[in-house]
């Protein structure tokens, strides 16, 4: 427990200091701005009820030991459980861009959100939906825009091993002027009111690109 708390604290400190120590904001272009997007540091930098990091193979009905749900998926992935009686569950990751505000306002930028997301493949009439949502907020936390990528369980390929699978989803958007906070949300919509659904994610990334 103490080790887990230390990892979380270090990741949160890195999230704050990553921009505070950056003298040349343009050097962040092309880099993944999401901390722990691959779930290798537990739940660090993410918060949400029913959210956890799991090692591949630790839940035998999902993936086998040594079999990752995403290419170069490492040892771990994210699980987000929607309990029976709940419509959905959400886990969030916050990126503070306030120190880059001037750079963002003066330079047209594009952001690319990508990640492997999924669940349990099915052709049933009732199915869960896993999505990654991005919200752009100003200094007063007013929403300037939002976008999302998603996958329905009916769209997932049948798993070769285990009962779960993920697919790559990617979307590119213009970064709104005035953005100082980015909120990334992993969301799972339950298949039905008396169901328990689980969504999965790995290799989540958010990359900036300057538009000429």
PDB file of C-alpha atoms in Angstrom:
ATOM      1  CA  UNK A   1       0.000   0.000   0.000  1.00  0.00           C
ATOM      2  CA  UNK A   2       2.805   2.413   0.886  1.00  0.00           C
ATOM      3  CA  UNK A   3       4.551   1.656  -2.410  1.00  0.00           C
ATOM      4  CA  UNK A   4       1.335   2.301  -4.359  1.00  0.00           C
ATOM      5  CA  UNK A   5       0.836   5.665  -2.632  1.00  0.00           C
ATOM      6  CA  UNK A   6       4.431   6.640  -3.422  1.00  0.00           C
ATOM      7  CA  UNK A   7       3.980   5.798  -7.109  1.00  0.00           C
ATOM      8  CA  UNK A   8       0.759   7.830  -7.263  1.00  0.00           C
ATOM      9  CA  UNK A   9       2.396  10.835  -5.587  1.00  0.00           C
ATOM     10  CA  UNK A  10       5.395  10.729  -7.912  1.00  0.00           C
ATOM     11  CA  UNK A  11       3.163  10.536 -10.992  1.00  0.00           C
ATOM     12  CA  UNK A  12       1.048  13.472  -9.829  1.00  0.00           C
ATOM     13  CA  UNK A  13       4.159  15.520  -9.142  1.00  0.00           C
ATOM     14  CA  UNK A  14       5.427  14.717 -12.625  1.00  0.00           C
ATOM     15  CA  UNK A  15       2.102  15.817 -14.111  1.00  0.00           C
ATOM     16  CA  UNK A  16       2.466  19.232 -12.463  1.00  0.00           C
ATOM     17  CA  UNK A  17       6.178  19.681 -13.088  1.00  0.00           C
ATOM     18  CA  UNK A  18       6.232  18.431 -16.678  1.00  0.00           C
ATOM     19  CA  UNK A  19       5.054  21.861 -17.872  1.00  0.00           C
ATOM     20  CA  UNK A  20       6.424  23.969 -15.012  1.00  0.00           C
ATOM     21  CA  UNK A  21      10.001  23.099 -15.952  1.00  0.00           C
ATOM     22  CA  UNK A  22       9.458  23.266 -19.711  1.00  0.00           C
ATOM     23  CA  UNK A  23      11.206  26.369 -21.089  1.00  0.00           C
ATOM     24  CA  UNK A  24      10.421  25.539 -24.711  1.00  0.00           C
ATOM     25  CA  UNK A  25       6.744  24.496 -25.013  1.00  0.00           C
ATOM     26  CA  UNK A  26       7.217  23.428 -28.642  1.00  0.00           C
ATOM     27  CA  UNK A  27       9.446  20.583 -27.441  1.00  0.00           C
ATOM     28  CA  UNK A  28       6.305  18.913 -26.062  1.00  0.00           C
ATOM     29  CA  UNK A  29       4.873  18.563 -29.567  1.00  0.00           C
ATOM     30  CA  UNK A  30       4.703  14.955 -30.677  1.00  0.00           C
ATOM     31  CA  UNK A  31       4.979  13.587 -27.134  1.00  0.00           C
ATOM     32  CA  UNK A  32       2.321  11.681 -25.213  1.00  0.00           C
ATOM     33  CA  UNK A  33       0.975  14.082 -22.586  1.00  0.00           C
ATOM     34  CA  UNK A  34      -0.965  11.418 -20.691  1.00  0.00           C
ATOM     35  CA  UNK A  35       0.697  10.095 -17.576  1.00  0.00           C
ATOM     36  CA  UNK A  36       0.397   6.330 -17.121  1.00  0.00           C
ATOM     37  CA  UNK A  37      -1.610   5.782 -20.290  1.00  0.00           C
ATOM     38  CA  UNK A  38      -0.485   2.170 -20.356  1.00  0.00           C
ATOM     39  CA  UNK A  39      -1.582   1.232 -16.808  1.00  0.00           C
ATOM     40  CA  UNK A  40       1.936   0.135 -15.875  1.00  0.00           C
ATOM     41  CA  UNK A  41       1.950   2.340 -12.724  1.00  0.00           C
ATOM     42  CA  UNK A  42      -1.291   1.077 -11.253  1.00  0.00           C
ATOM     43  CA  UNK A  43      -4.097   3.632 -11.196  1.00  0.00           C
ATOM     44  CA  UNK A  44      -1.664   6.571 -10.835  1.00  0.00           C
ATOM     45  CA  UNK A  45      -2.939   9.855 -12.346  1.00  0.00           C
ATOM     46  CA  UNK A  46      -6.428   8.381 -12.884  1.00  0.00           C
ATOM     47  CA  UNK A  47      -9.463   8.537 -10.564  1.00  0.00           C
ATOM     48  CA  UNK A  48     -12.790   6.748 -10.733  1.00  0.00           C
ATOM     49  CA  UNK A  49     -15.112   4.359  -8.930  1.00  0.00           C
ATOM     50  CA  UNK A  50     -14.762   0.801 -10.215  1.00  0.00           C
ATOM     51  CA  UNK A  51     -11.488   1.697 -11.929  1.00  0.00           C
ATOM     52  CA  UNK A  52      -8.347  -0.405 -11.565  1.00  0.00           C
ATOM     53  CA  UNK A  53      -5.144  -1.506 -13.234  1.00  0.00           C
ATOM     54  CA  UNK A  54      -4.817  -5.260 -13.757  1.00  0.00           C
ATOM     55  CA  UNK A  55      -2.070  -7.513 -15.015  1.00  0.00           C
ATOM     56  CA  UNK A  56      -2.812  -9.467 -18.161  1.00  0.00           C
ATOM     57  CA  UNK A  57      -3.799 -12.974 -17.095  1.00  0.00           C
ATOM     58  CA  UNK A  58      -4.880 -12.008 -13.568  1.00  0.00           C
ATOM     59  CA  UNK A  59      -8.524 -12.350 -14.645  1.00  0.00           C
ATOM     60  CA  UNK A  60      -8.524 -15.664 -16.471  1.00  0.00           C
ATOM     61  CA  UNK A  61     -11.724 -15.036 -18.423  1.00  0.00           C
ATOM     62  CA  UNK A  62     -10.318 -11.858 -20.004  1.00  0.00           C
ATOM     63  CA  UNK A  63      -6.780 -12.496 -21.279  1.00  0.00           C
ATOM     64  CA  UNK A  64      -4.313 -15.310 -20.750  1.00  0.00           C
ATOM     65  CA  UNK A  65      -0.976 -14.830 -19.004  1.00  0.00           C
ATOM     66  CA  UNK A  66       1.507 -13.242 -21.404  1.00  0.00           C
ATOM     67  CA  UNK A  67      -1.200 -12.245 -23.887  1.00  0.00           C
ATOM     68  CA  UNK A  68      -1.736  -8.476 -24.118  1.00  0.00           C
ATOM     69  CA  UNK A  69      -4.919  -6.901 -25.417  1.00  0.00           C
ATOM     70  CA  UNK A  70      -2.966  -4.263 -27.356  1.00  0.00           C
ATOM     71  CA  UNK A  71       0.285  -4.334 -29.363  1.00  0.00           C
ATOM     72  CA  UNK A  72       3.149  -3.503 -27.009  1.00  0.00           C
ATOM     73  CA  UNK A  73       0.568  -3.508 -24.232  1.00  0.00           C
ATOM     74  CA  UNK A  74       3.101  -4.275 -21.533  1.00  0.00           C
ATOM     75  CA  UNK A  75       2.055  -6.196 -18.431  1.00  0.00           C
ATOM     76  CA  UNK A  76      -1.065  -4.263 -17.457  1.00  0.00           C
ATOM     77  CA  UNK A  77      -4.297  -2.726 -18.701  1.00  0.00           C
ATOM     78  CA  UNK A  78      -7.167  -0.668 -17.291  1.00  0.00           C
ATOM     79  CA  UNK A  79     -10.502  -2.155 -16.178  1.00  0.00           C
ATOM     80  CA  UNK A  80     -13.581  -0.036 -15.479  1.00  0.00           C
ATOM     81  CA  UNK A  81     -16.566  -1.822 -13.965  1.00  0.00           C
ATOM     82  CA  UNK A  82     -20.154  -0.578 -14.076  1.00  0.00           C
ATOM     83  CA  UNK A  83     -22.029  -2.148 -11.204  1.00  0.00           C
ATOM     84  CA  UNK A  84     -25.539  -3.551 -11.536  1.00  0.00           C
ATOM     85  CA  UNK A  85     -28.131  -0.808 -11.313  1.00  0.00           C
ATOM     86  CA  UNK A  86     -25.801   1.922 -12.582  1.00  0.00           C
ATOM     87  CA  UNK A  87     -26.009   3.436 -16.048  1.00  0.00           C
ATOM     88  CA  UNK A  88     -22.291   4.098 -16.478  1.00  0.00           C
ATOM     89  CA  UNK A  89     -18.903   4.491 -14.800  1.00  0.00           C
ATOM     90  CA  UNK A  90     -16.176   7.063 -15.450  1.00  0.00           C
ATOM     91  CA  UNK A  91     -12.466   7.396 -14.635  1.00  0.00           C
ATOM     92  CA  UNK A  92     -10.738  10.738 -15.251  1.00  0.00           C
ATOM     93  CA  UNK A  93      -7.258  12.041 -15.986  1.00  0.00           C
ATOM     94  CA  UNK A  94      -6.606  15.801 -15.765  1.00  0.00           C
ATOM     95  CA  UNK A  95      -3.884  17.639 -17.711  1.00  0.00           C
ATOM     96  CA  UNK A  96      -3.049  21.183 -16.571  1.00  0.00           C
ATOM     97  CA  UNK A  97      -1.944  23.336 -19.520  1.00  0.00           C
ATOM     98  CA  UNK A  98      -2.113  26.715 -17.766  1.00  0.00           C
ATOM     99  CA  UNK A  99       1.623  27.341 -18.151  1.00  0.00           C
ATOM    100  CA  UNK A 100       1.269  26.790 -21.896  1.00  0.00           C
ATOM    101  CA  UNK A 101      -1.697  29.160 -22.277  1.00  0.00           C
ATOM    102  CA  UNK A 102       0.200  31.812 -24.233  1.00  0.00           C
ATOM    103  CA  UNK A 103       1.742  29.234 -26.571  1.00  0.00           C
ATOM    104  CA  UNK A 104      -1.661  27.628 -27.184  1.00  0.00           C
ATOM    105  CA  UNK A 105      -3.340  30.959 -27.922  1.00  0.00           C
ATOM    106  CA  UNK A 106      -0.636  32.053 -30.378  1.00  0.00           C
ATOM    107  CA  UNK A 107      -0.148  28.779 -32.252  1.00  0.00           C
ATOM    108  CA  UNK A 108      -2.768  26.702 -34.092  1.00  0.00           C
ATOM    109  CA  UNK A 109      -2.560  23.181 -32.665  1.00  0.00           C
ATOM    110  CA  UNK A 110      -4.129  19.815 -33.373  1.00  0.00           C
ATOM    111  CA  UNK A 111      -4.522  17.065 -30.802  1.00  0.00           C
ATOM    112  CA  UNK A 112      -4.738  13.372 -31.547  1.00  0.00           C
ATOM    113  CA  UNK A 113      -6.445  11.170 -28.981  1.00  0.00           C
ATOM    114  CA  UNK A 114      -5.892   7.449 -29.385  1.00  0.00           C
ATOM    115  CA  UNK A 115      -6.144   4.282 -27.382  1.00  0.00           C
ATOM    116  CA  UNK A 116      -7.047   0.623 -27.408  1.00  0.00           C
ATOM    117  CA  UNK A 117     -10.506   0.248 -25.878  1.00  0.00           C
ATOM    118  CA  UNK A 118     -12.891  -2.655 -25.654  1.00  0.00           C
ATOM    119  CA  UNK A 119     -14.951  -5.120 -23.686  1.00  0.00           C
ATOM    120  CA  UNK A 120     -16.425  -8.584 -24.200  1.00  0.00           C
ATOM    121  CA  UNK A 121     -17.410  -9.256 -27.835  1.00  0.00           C
ATOM    122  CA  UNK A 122     -21.097 -10.048 -28.264  1.00  0.00           C
ATOM    123  CA  UNK A 123     -23.859 -10.029 -30.850  1.00  0.00           C
ATOM    124  CA  UNK A 124     -26.576  -9.731 -28.220  1.00  0.00           C
ATOM    125  CA  UNK A 125     -29.209  -7.022 -28.482  1.00  0.00           C
ATOM    126  CA  UNK A 126     -27.945  -5.476 -25.240  1.00  0.00           C
ATOM    127  CA  UNK A 127     -24.286  -4.462 -25.205  1.00  0.00           C
ATOM    128  CA  UNK A 128     -21.890  -2.186 -23.344  1.00  0.00           C
ATOM    129  CA  UNK A 129     -20.070   0.775 -24.899  1.00  0.00           C
ATOM    130  CA  UNK A 130     -16.548   1.860 -23.926  1.00  0.00           C
ATOM    131  CA  UNK A 131     -15.380   5.346 -24.846  1.00  0.00           C
ATOM    132  CA  UNK A 132     -12.601   7.863 -24.331  1.00  0.00           C
ATOM    133  CA  UNK A 133     -13.903  11.407 -23.989  1.00  0.00           C
ATOM    134  CA  UNK A 134     -11.820  14.573 -24.159  1.00  0.00           C
ATOM    135  CA  UNK A 135     -13.067  17.882 -22.729  1.00  0.00           C
ATOM    136  CA  UNK A 136     -11.318  21.204 -23.341  1.00  0.00           C
ATOM    137  CA  UNK A 137     -11.694  23.680 -20.462  1.00  0.00           C
ATOM    138  CA  UNK A 138     -10.618  27.286 -19.971  1.00  0.00           C
ATOM    139  CA  UNK A 139      -9.075  28.810 -16.828  1.00  0.00           C
ATOM    140  CA  UNK A 140     -12.537  29.004 -15.208  1.00  0.00           C
ATOM    141  CA  UNK A 141     -13.217  25.347 -16.076  1.00  0.00           C
ATOM    142  CA  UNK A 142     -15.777  26.341 -18.679  1.00  0.00           C
ATOM    143  CA  UNK A 143     -16.098  23.768 -21.452  1.00  0.00           C
ATOM    144  CA  UNK A 144     -14.771  25.053 -24.784  1.00  0.00           C
ATOM    145  CA  UNK A 145     -15.409  21.843 -26.678  1.00  0.00           C
ATOM    146  CA  UNK A 146     -15.334  18.077 -26.464  1.00  0.00           C
ATOM    147  CA  UNK A 147     -14.787  14.996 -28.586  1.00  0.00           C
ATOM    148  CA  UNK A 148     -14.765  11.229 -28.141  1.00  0.00           C
ATOM    149  CA  UNK A 149     -13.838   7.849 -29.535  1.00  0.00           C
ATOM    150  CA  UNK A 150     -15.828   4.730 -28.716  1.00  0.00           C
ATOM    151  CA  UNK A 151     -16.390   1.068 -29.430  1.00  0.00           C
ATOM    152  CA  UNK A 152     -19.506  -1.043 -28.976  1.00  0.00           C
ATOM    153  CA  UNK A 153     -19.122  -4.648 -27.849  1.00  0.00           C
ATOM    154  CA  UNK A 154     -20.899  -5.694 -31.056  1.00  0.00           C
ATOM    155  CA  UNK A 155     -18.036  -4.121 -33.052  1.00  0.00           C
ATOM    156  CA  UNK A 156     -15.276  -6.042 -31.297  1.00  0.00           C
ATOM    157  CA  UNK A 157     -13.470  -8.946 -32.969  1.00  0.00           C
ATOM    158  CA  UNK A 158     -13.796 -12.329 -31.328  1.00  0.00           C
ATOM    159  CA  UNK A 159     -10.939 -12.916 -28.920  1.00  0.00           C
ATOM    160  CA  UNK A 160      -8.448 -15.609 -29.907  1.00  0.00           C
ATOM    161  CA  UNK A 161      -7.704 -16.330 -26.242  1.00  0.00           C
ATOM    162  CA  UNK A 162     -10.022 -15.403 -23.392  1.00  0.00           C
ATOM    163  CA  UNK A 163     -13.319 -13.564 -23.662  1.00  0.00           C
ATOM    164  CA  UNK A 164     -12.203  -9.952 -24.113  1.00  0.00           C
ATOM    165  CA  UNK A 165     -10.710  -7.832 -26.861  1.00  0.00           C
ATOM    166  CA  UNK A 166      -9.736  -4.241 -27.645  1.00  0.00           C
ATOM    167  CA  UNK A 167      -9.406  -2.267 -30.856  1.00  0.00           C
ATOM    168  CA  UNK A 168      -7.546   0.923 -31.711  1.00  0.00           C
ATOM    169  CA  UNK A 169      -9.581   4.093 -31.957  1.00  0.00           C
ATOM    170  CA  UNK A 170      -8.051   7.438 -32.991  1.00  0.00           C
ATOM    171  CA  UNK A 171      -9.393  10.948 -33.530  1.00  0.00           C
ATOM    172  CA  UNK A 172      -7.744  14.261 -34.411  1.00  0.00           C
ATOM    173  CA  UNK A 173      -9.254  17.616 -33.430  1.00  0.00           C
ATOM    174  CA  UNK A 174      -8.211  21.261 -33.354  1.00  0.00           C
ATOM    175  CA  UNK A 175      -7.238  22.469 -29.886  1.00  0.00           C
ATOM    176  CA  UNK A 176      -9.577  25.361 -28.981  1.00  0.00           C
ATOM    177  CA  UNK A 177      -7.946  28.695 -28.206  1.00  0.00           C
ATOM    178  CA  UNK A 178      -8.106  29.440 -24.500  1.00  0.00           C
ATOM    179  CA  UNK A 179      -7.682  25.817 -23.438  1.00  0.00           C
ATOM    180  CA  UNK A 180      -5.881  25.556 -20.104  1.00  0.00           C
ATOM    181  CA  UNK A 181      -7.175  22.222 -18.842  1.00  0.00           C
ATOM    182  CA  UNK A 182      -7.774  18.966 -20.668  1.00  0.00           C
ATOM    183  CA  UNK A 183      -9.941  16.313 -19.065  1.00  0.00           C
ATOM    184  CA  UNK A 184      -9.652  12.768 -20.385  1.00  0.00           C
ATOM    185  CA  UNK A 185     -12.432  10.413 -19.333  1.00  0.00           C
ATOM    186  CA  UNK A 186     -12.651   6.656 -19.793  1.00  0.00           C
ATOM    187  CA  UNK A 187     -16.358   5.814 -19.754  1.00  0.00           C
ATOM    188  CA  UNK A 188     -18.267   2.543 -19.855  1.00  0.00           C
ATOM    189  CA  UNK A 189     -22.007   2.525 -20.519  1.00  0.00           C
ATOM    190  CA  UNK A 190     -23.772  -0.476 -18.999  1.00  0.00           C
ATOM    191  CA  UNK A 191     -25.427  -3.052 -21.235  1.00  0.00           C
ATOM    192  CA  UNK A 192     -28.646  -3.032 -19.170  1.00  0.00           C
ATOM    193  CA  UNK A 193     -30.047  -1.917 -15.816  1.00  0.00           C
ATOM    194  CA  UNK A 194     -29.571  -5.310 -14.180  1.00  0.00           C
ATOM    195  CA  UNK A 195     -26.167  -6.006 -15.765  1.00  0.00           C
ATOM    196  CA  UNK A 196     -22.578  -5.609 -14.645  1.00  0.00           C
ATOM    197  CA  UNK A 197     -20.393  -4.465 -17.538  1.00  0.00           C
ATOM    198  CA  UNK A 198     -16.621  -4.061 -17.767  1.00  0.00           C
ATOM    199  CA  UNK A 199     -14.703  -1.923 -20.231  1.00  0.00           C
ATOM    200  CA  UNK A 200     -10.973  -2.096 -20.942  1.00  0.00           C
ATOM    201  CA  UNK A 201      -8.298   0.294 -22.163  1.00  0.00           C
ATOM    202  CA  UNK A 202      -4.556   0.337 -22.843  1.00  0.00           C
ATOM    203  CA  UNK A 203      -1.962   2.497 -24.602  1.00  0.00           C
ATOM    204  CA  UNK A 204      -3.962   5.721 -24.208  1.00  0.00           C
ATOM    205  CA  UNK A 205      -2.210   8.737 -25.694  1.00  0.00           C
ATOM    206  CA  UNK A 206      -2.760  12.430 -26.362  1.00  0.00           C
ATOM    207  CA  UNK A 207      -0.352  14.152 -28.751  1.00  0.00           C
ATOM    208  CA  UNK A 208      -0.108  17.783 -29.858  1.00  0.00           C
ATOM    209  CA  UNK A 209       0.865  18.838 -33.381  1.00  0.00           C
ATOM    210  CA  UNK A 210       1.418  22.383 -34.621  1.00  0.00           C
ATOM    211  CA  UNK A 211      -0.647  23.291 -37.667  1.00  0.00           C
ATOM    212  CA  UNK A 212       1.085  25.431 -40.279  1.00  0.00           C
TER     213      UNK A 212
END
